[in-house]
PDB file of N, CA and C in Angstrom:
ATOM      1  N   MET A   1      27.038   2.502   9.063  1.00 60.00           N
ATOM      2  CA  MET A   1      25.626   2.481   9.351  1.00 60.00           C
ATOM      3  C   MET A   1      24.862   2.818   8.071  1.00 60.00           C
ATOM      4  N   ARG A   2      24.053   1.936   7.628  1.00 55.00           N
ATOM      5  CA  ARG A   2      23.278   2.152   6.407  1.00 55.00           C
ATOM      6  C   ARG A   2      21.873   2.595   6.775  1.00 55.00           C
ATOM      7  N   ILE A   3      21.323   3.467   5.954  1.00 54.00           N
ATOM      8  CA  ILE A   3      19.954   3.919   6.150  1.00 54.00           C
ATOM      9  C   ILE A   3      19.015   2.869   5.558  1.00 54.00           C
ATOM     10  N   ALA A   4      17.864   2.670   6.181  1.00 64.00           N
ATOM     11  CA  ALA A   4      16.953   1.583   5.814  1.00 64.00           C
ATOM     12  C   ALA A   4      16.457   1.675   4.361  1.00 64.00           C
ATOM     13  N   LYS A   5      16.394   2.877   3.794  1.00 74.00           N
ATOM     14  CA  LYS A   5      15.880   3.030   2.426  1.00 74.00           C
ATOM     15  C   LYS A   5      16.891   2.598   1.373  1.00 74.00           C
ATOM     16  N   HIS A   6      18.117   2.312   1.779  1.00 84.00           N
ATOM     17  CA  HIS A   6      19.177   1.896   0.859  1.00 84.00           C
ATOM     18  C   HIS A   6      19.444   2.953  -0.214  1.00 84.00           C
ATOM     19  N   ILE A   7      19.749   4.161   0.256  1.00 89.00           N
ATOM     20  CA  ILE A   7      20.124   5.195  -0.701  1.00 89.00           C
ATOM     21  C   ILE A   7      21.534   4.892  -1.199  1.00 89.00           C
ATOM     22  N   PRO A   8      21.886   5.369  -2.372  1.00 92.00           N
ATOM     23  CA  PRO A   8      23.221   5.096  -2.919  1.00 92.00           C
ATOM     24  C   PRO A   8      24.328   5.644  -2.013  1.00 92.00           C
ATOM     25  N   LEU A   9      25.467   4.999  -2.058  1.00 93.00           N
ATOM     26  CA  LEU A   9      26.586   5.360  -1.200  1.00 93.00           C
ATOM     27  C   LEU A   9      27.029   6.800  -1.434  1.00 93.00           C
ATOM     28  N   TRP A  10      27.044   7.262  -2.667  1.00 93.00           N
ATOM     29  CA  TRP A  10      27.487   8.617  -2.955  1.00 93.00           C
ATOM     30  C   TRP A  10      26.562   9.644  -2.313  1.00 93.00           C
ATOM     31  N   GLN A  11      25.271   9.334  -2.222  1.00 95.00           N
ATOM     32  CA  GLN A  11      24.347  10.253  -1.563  1.00 95.00           C
ATOM     33  C   GLN A  11      24.569  10.271  -0.056  1.00 95.00           C
ATOM     34  N   GLU A  12      24.852   9.115   0.501  1.00 95.00           N
ATOM     35  CA  GLU A  12      25.141   9.029   1.934  1.00 95.00           C
ATOM     36  C   GLU A  12      26.381   9.833   2.283  1.00 95.00           C
ATOM     37  N   ILE A  13      27.419   9.660   1.478  1.00 96.00           N
ATOM     38  CA  ILE A  13      28.667  10.386   1.716  1.00 96.00           C
ATOM     39  C   ILE A  13      28.440  11.887   1.583  1.00 96.00           C
ATOM     40  N   THR A  14      27.680  12.295   0.590  1.00 97.00           N
ATOM     41  CA  THR A  14      27.388  13.707   0.387  1.00 97.00           C
ATOM     42  C   THR A  14      26.631  14.289   1.575  1.00 97.00           C
ATOM     43  N   ILE A  15      25.670  13.577   2.091  1.00 97.00           N
ATOM     44  CA  ILE A  15      24.891  14.046   3.238  1.00 97.00           C
ATOM     45  C   ILE A  15      25.789  14.194   4.464  1.00 97.00           C
ATOM     46  N   VAL A  16      26.628  13.196   4.706  1.00 97.00           N
ATOM     47  CA  VAL A  16      27.529  13.251   5.858  1.00 97.00           C
ATOM     48  C   VAL A  16      28.500  14.416   5.721  1.00 97.00           C
ATOM     49  N   LEU A  17      29.048  14.624   4.534  1.00 98.00           N
ATOM     50  CA  LEU A  17      29.968  15.735   4.323  1.00 98.00           C
ATOM     51  C   LEU A  17      29.280  17.082   4.510  1.00 98.00           C
ATOM     52  N   LEU A  18      28.057  17.218   4.045  1.00 98.00           N
ATOM     53  CA  LEU A  18      27.324  18.469   4.238  1.00 98.00           C
ATOM     54  C   LEU A  18      27.061  18.736   5.714  1.00 98.00           C
ATOM     55  N   ILE A  19      26.732  17.699   6.450  1.00 98.00           N
ATOM     56  CA  ILE A  19      26.520  17.862   7.891  1.00 98.00           C
ATOM     57  C   ILE A  19      27.817  18.285   8.579  1.00 98.00           C
ATOM     58  N   LYS A  20      28.945  17.680   8.194  1.00 98.00           N
ATOM     59  CA  LYS A  20      30.228  18.037   8.782  1.00 98.00           C
ATOM     60  C   LYS A  20      30.612  19.476   8.466  1.00 98.00           C
ATOM     61  N   VAL A  21      30.389  19.887   7.225  1.00 98.00           N
ATOM     62  CA  VAL A  21      30.704  21.272   6.845  1.00 98.00           C
ATOM     63  C   VAL A  21      29.833  22.239   7.637  1.00 98.00           C
ATOM     64  N   ALA A  22      28.565  21.918   7.802  1.00 98.00           N
ATOM     65  CA  ALA A  22      27.671  22.781   8.569  1.00 98.00           C
ATOM     66  C   ALA A  22      28.123  22.870  10.026  1.00 98.00           C
ATOM     67  N   LEU A  23      28.514  21.757  10.616  1.00 97.00           N
ATOM     68  CA  LEU A  23      28.979  21.778  12.001  1.00 97.00           C
ATOM     69  C   LEU A  23      30.285  22.563  12.141  1.00 97.00           C
ATOM     70  N   LEU A  24      31.204  22.390  11.200  1.00 96.00           N
ATOM     71  CA  LEU A  24      32.446  23.160  11.244  1.00 96.00           C
ATOM     72  C   LEU A  24      32.180  24.650  11.102  1.00 96.00           C
ATOM     73  N   PHE A  25      31.231  25.026  10.268  1.00 95.00           N
ATOM     74  CA  PHE A  25      30.876  26.434  10.107  1.00 95.00           C
ATOM     75  C   PHE A  25      30.306  26.998  11.404  1.00 95.00           C
ATOM     76  N   VAL A  26      29.437  26.245  12.061  1.00 94.00           N
ATOM     77  CA  VAL A  26      28.853  26.695  13.330  1.00 94.00           C
ATOM     78  C   VAL A  26      29.940  26.853  14.390  1.00 94.00           C
ATOM     79  N   ILE A  27      30.856  25.897  14.457  1.00 92.00           N
ATOM     80  CA  ILE A  27      31.948  25.993  15.429  1.00 92.00           C
ATOM     81  C   ILE A  27      32.827  27.197  15.132  1.00 92.00           C
ATOM     82  N   TRP A  28      33.141  27.409  13.857  1.00 90.00           N
ATOM     83  CA  TRP A  28      33.975  28.552  13.477  1.00 90.00           C
ATOM     84  C   TRP A  28      33.292  29.869  13.837  1.00 90.00           C
ATOM     85  N   LYS A  29      32.016  29.992  13.527  1.00 89.00           N
ATOM     86  CA  LYS A  29      31.288  31.219  13.836  1.00 89.00           C
ATOM     87  C   LYS A  29      31.180  31.432  15.338  1.00 89.00           C
ATOM     88  N   SER A  30      31.046  30.348  16.090  1.00 87.00           N
ATOM     89  CA  SER A  30      30.876  30.465  17.536  1.00 87.00           C
ATOM     90  C   SER A  30      32.166  30.857  18.248  1.00 87.00           C
ATOM     91  N   PHE A  31      33.296  30.313  17.814  1.00 84.00           N
ATOM     92  CA  PHE A  31      34.517  30.487  18.572  1.00 84.00           C
ATOM     93  C   PHE A  31      35.591  31.334  17.902  1.00 84.00           C
ATOM     94  N   PHE A  32      35.623  31.412  16.572  1.00 79.00           N
ATOM     95  CA  PHE A  32      36.747  32.049  15.901  1.00 79.00           C
ATOM     96  C   PHE A  32      36.383  33.239  15.018  1.00 79.00           C
ATOM     97  N   SER A  33      35.156  33.667  15.008  1.00 73.00           N
ATOM     98  CA  SER A  33      34.774  34.728  14.074  1.00 73.00           C
ATOM     99  C   SER A  33      35.239  36.104  14.520  1.00 73.00           C
ATOM    100  N   GLU A  34      35.297  36.362  15.824  1.00 73.00           N
ATOM    101  CA  GLU A  34      35.705  37.673  16.322  1.00 73.00           C
ATOM    102  C   GLU A  34      36.654  37.501  17.496  1.00 73.00           C
ATOM    103  N   PRO A  35      37.566  38.460  17.661  1.00 66.00           N
ATOM    104  CA  PRO A  35      38.440  38.382  18.833  1.00 66.00           C
ATOM    105  C   PRO A  35      37.630  38.583  20.115  1.00 66.00           C
ATOM    106  N   VAL A  36      38.130  38.059  21.187  1.00 64.00           N
ATOM    107  CA  VAL A  36      37.419  38.147  22.459  1.00 64.00           C
ATOM    108  C   VAL A  36      37.323  39.589  22.916  1.00 64.00           C
ATOM    109  N   ALA A  37      38.433  40.298  22.881  1.00 69.00           N
ATOM    110  CA  ALA A  37      38.458  41.682  23.343  1.00 69.00           C
ATOM    111  C   ALA A  37      39.016  42.558  22.225  1.00 69.00           C
ATOM    112  N   LYS A  38      38.161  43.315  21.590  1.00 69.00           N
ATOM    113  CA  LYS A  38      38.602  44.154  20.473  1.00 69.00           C
ATOM    114  C   LYS A  38      39.513  45.288  20.939  1.00 69.00           C
ATOM    115  N   HIS A  39      39.376  45.704  22.189  1.00 74.00           N
ATOM    116  CA  HIS A  39      40.176  46.820  22.686  1.00 74.00           C
ATOM    117  C   HIS A  39      41.611  46.420  22.996  1.00 74.00           C
ATOM    118  N   MET A  40      41.906  45.141  23.013  1.00 72.00           N
ATOM    119  CA  MET A  40      43.252  44.671  23.333  1.00 72.00           C
ATOM    120  C   MET A  40      44.058  44.492  22.051  1.00 72.00           C
ATOM    121  N   LEU A  41      44.667  45.552  21.587  1.00 77.00           N
ATOM    122  CA  LEU A  41      45.485  45.511  20.382  1.00 77.00           C
ATOM    123  C   LEU A  41      46.950  45.636  20.764  1.00 77.00           C
ATOM    124  N   VAL A  42      47.803  44.875  20.096  1.00 76.00           N
ATOM    125  CA  VAL A  42      49.245  44.940  20.334  1.00 76.00           C
ATOM    126  C   VAL A  42      49.855  45.788  19.232  1.00 76.00           C
ATOM    127  N   PRO A  43      50.681  46.771  19.596  1.00 81.00           N
ATOM    128  CA  PRO A  43      51.317  47.610  18.574  1.00 81.00           C
ATOM    129  C   PRO A  43      52.210  46.780  17.651  1.00 81.00           C
ATOM    130  N   GLU A  44      52.223  47.151  16.369  1.00 84.00           N
ATOM    131  CA  GLU A  44      52.987  46.388  15.375  1.00 84.00           C
ATOM    132  C   GLU A  44      54.485  46.340  15.663  1.00 84.00           C
ATOM    133  N   PRO A  45      55.105  47.425  16.144  1.00 86.00           N
ATOM    134  CA  PRO A  45      56.548  47.308  16.448  1.00 86.00           C
ATOM    135  C   PRO A  45      56.838  46.258  17.528  1.00 86.00           C
ATOM    136  N   MET A  46      55.942  46.116  18.477  1.00 85.00           N
ATOM    137  CA  MET A  46      56.141  45.119  19.530  1.00 85.00           C
ATOM    138  C   MET A  46      56.054  43.699  18.946  1.00 85.00           C
ATOM    139  N   ILE A  47      55.143  43.506  18.018  1.00 81.00           N
ATOM    140  CA  ILE A  47      55.015  42.202  17.366  1.00 81.00           C
ATOM    141  C   ILE A  47      56.264  41.897  16.551  1.00 81.00           C
ATOM    142  N   ALA A  48      56.735  42.880  15.788  1.00 84.00           N
ATOM    143  CA  ALA A  48      57.932  42.687  14.968  1.00 84.00           C
ATOM    144  C   ALA A  48      59.138  42.388  15.843  1.00 84.00           C
ATOM    145  N   GLU A  49      59.270  43.114  16.951  1.00 86.00           N
ATOM    146  CA  GLU A  49      60.395  42.877  17.861  1.00 86.00           C
ATOM    147  C   GLU A  49      60.344  41.460  18.430  1.00 86.00           C
ATOM    148  N   ARG A  50      59.163  41.001  18.789  1.00 83.00           N
ATOM    149  CA  ARG A  50      59.020  39.654  19.356  1.00 83.00           C
ATOM    150  C   ARG A  50      59.423  38.586  18.332  1.00 83.00           C
ATOM    151  N   PHE A  51      58.964  38.759  17.078  1.00 83.00           N
ATOM    152  CA  PHE A  51      59.304  37.771  16.055  1.00 83.00           C
ATOM    153  C   PHE A  51      60.782  37.811  15.696  1.00 83.00           C
ATOM    154  N   MET A  52      61.367  38.981  15.646  1.00 85.00           N
ATOM    155  CA  MET A  52      62.786  39.089  15.309  1.00 85.00           C
ATOM    156  C   MET A  52      63.638  38.478  16.407  1.00 85.00           C
ATOM    157  N   ASN A  53      63.284  38.685  17.655  1.00 79.00           N
ATOM    158  CA  ASN A  53      64.046  38.098  18.757  1.00 79.00           C
ATOM    159  C   ASN A  53      63.906  36.581  18.766  1.00 79.00           C
ATOM    160  N   ALA A  54      62.717  36.091  18.451  1.00 66.00           N
ATOM    161  CA  ALA A  54      62.506  34.644  18.447  1.00 66.00           C
ATOM    162  C   ALA A  54      63.264  33.991  17.299  1.00 66.00           C
ATOM    163  N   ALA A  55      63.387  34.689  16.159  1.00 62.00           N
ATOM    164  CA  ALA A  55      64.075  34.118  15.001  1.00 62.00           C
ATOM    165  C   ALA A  55      65.584  34.126  15.185  1.00 62.00           C
ATOM    166  N   SER A  56      66.128  35.124  15.878  1.00 63.00           N
ATOM    167  CA  SER A  56      67.577  35.243  16.013  1.00 63.00           C
ATOM    168  C   SER A  56      68.123  34.366  17.126  1.00 63.00           C
ATOM    169  N   ALA A  57      67.321  34.075  18.145  1.00 56.00           N
ATOM    170  CA  ALA A  57      67.788  33.242  19.264  1.00 56.00           C
ATOM    171  C   ALA A  57      67.221  31.850  19.138  1.00 56.00           C
ATOM    172  N   PRO A  58      68.055  30.883  18.738  1.00 57.00           N
ATOM    173  CA  PRO A  58      67.533  29.512  18.609  1.00 57.00           C
ATOM    174  C   PRO A  58      67.173  28.944  19.979  1.00 57.00           C
ATOM    175  N   ALA A  59      66.088  28.238  20.018  1.00 55.00           N
ATOM    176  CA  ALA A  59      65.626  27.638  21.261  1.00 55.00           C
ATOM    177  C   ALA A  59      66.276  26.273  21.416  1.00 55.00           C
ATOM    178  N   SER A  60      67.126  26.155  22.414  1.00 58.00           N
ATOM    179  CA  SER A  60      67.763  24.876  22.683  1.00 58.00           C
ATOM    180  C   SER A  60      67.279  24.379  24.041  1.00 58.00           C
ATOM    181  N   LEU A  61      66.652  23.253  24.033  1.00 55.00           N
ATOM    182  CA  LEU A  61      66.115  22.691  25.266  1.00 55.00           C
ATOM    183  C   LEU A  61      66.995  21.538  25.725  1.00 55.00           C
ATOM    184  N   SER A  62      67.242  21.521  26.994  1.00 56.00           N
ATOM    185  CA  SER A  62      67.937  20.375  27.556  1.00 56.00           C
ATOM    186  C   SER A  62      66.938  19.477  28.256  1.00 56.00           C
ATOM    187  N   LYS A  63      67.405  18.357  28.736  1.00 57.00           N
ATOM    188  CA  LYS A  63      66.492  17.439  29.425  1.00 57.00           C
ATOM    189  C   LYS A  63      65.965  18.064  30.709  1.00 57.00           C
ATOM    190  N   ASP A  64      66.733  18.967  31.305  1.00 58.00           N
ATOM    191  CA  ASP A  64      66.289  19.615  32.535  1.00 58.00           C
ATOM    192  C   ASP A  64      65.128  20.571  32.305  1.00 58.00           C
ATOM    193  N   ASP A  65      65.064  21.182  31.091  1.00 53.00           N
ATOM    194  CA  ASP A  65      63.991  22.116  30.769  1.00 53.00           C
ATOM    195  C   ASP A  65      62.667  21.429  30.587  1.00 53.00           C
ATOM    196  N   LEU A  66      62.695  20.165  30.206  1.00 54.00           N
ATOM    197  CA  LEU A  66      61.452  19.436  29.961  1.00 54.00           C
ATOM    198  C   LEU A  66      60.917  18.962  31.264  1.00 54.00           C
TER     199      LEU A  66
END
């Protein structure tokens, strides 16, 4: 879609990219800037235990699991 004033292509691309960056920033600030519940913290040993168990036990899926 070309603008009627026939601005150069590089300016059009720059404008579109700036709009996209602005929209991504708004989405990030709206949904990902803060956790939903700050009081819900998981203790670090529990996190480490979960990751260690997941790394040591390989996940093998059969056709029945799917």
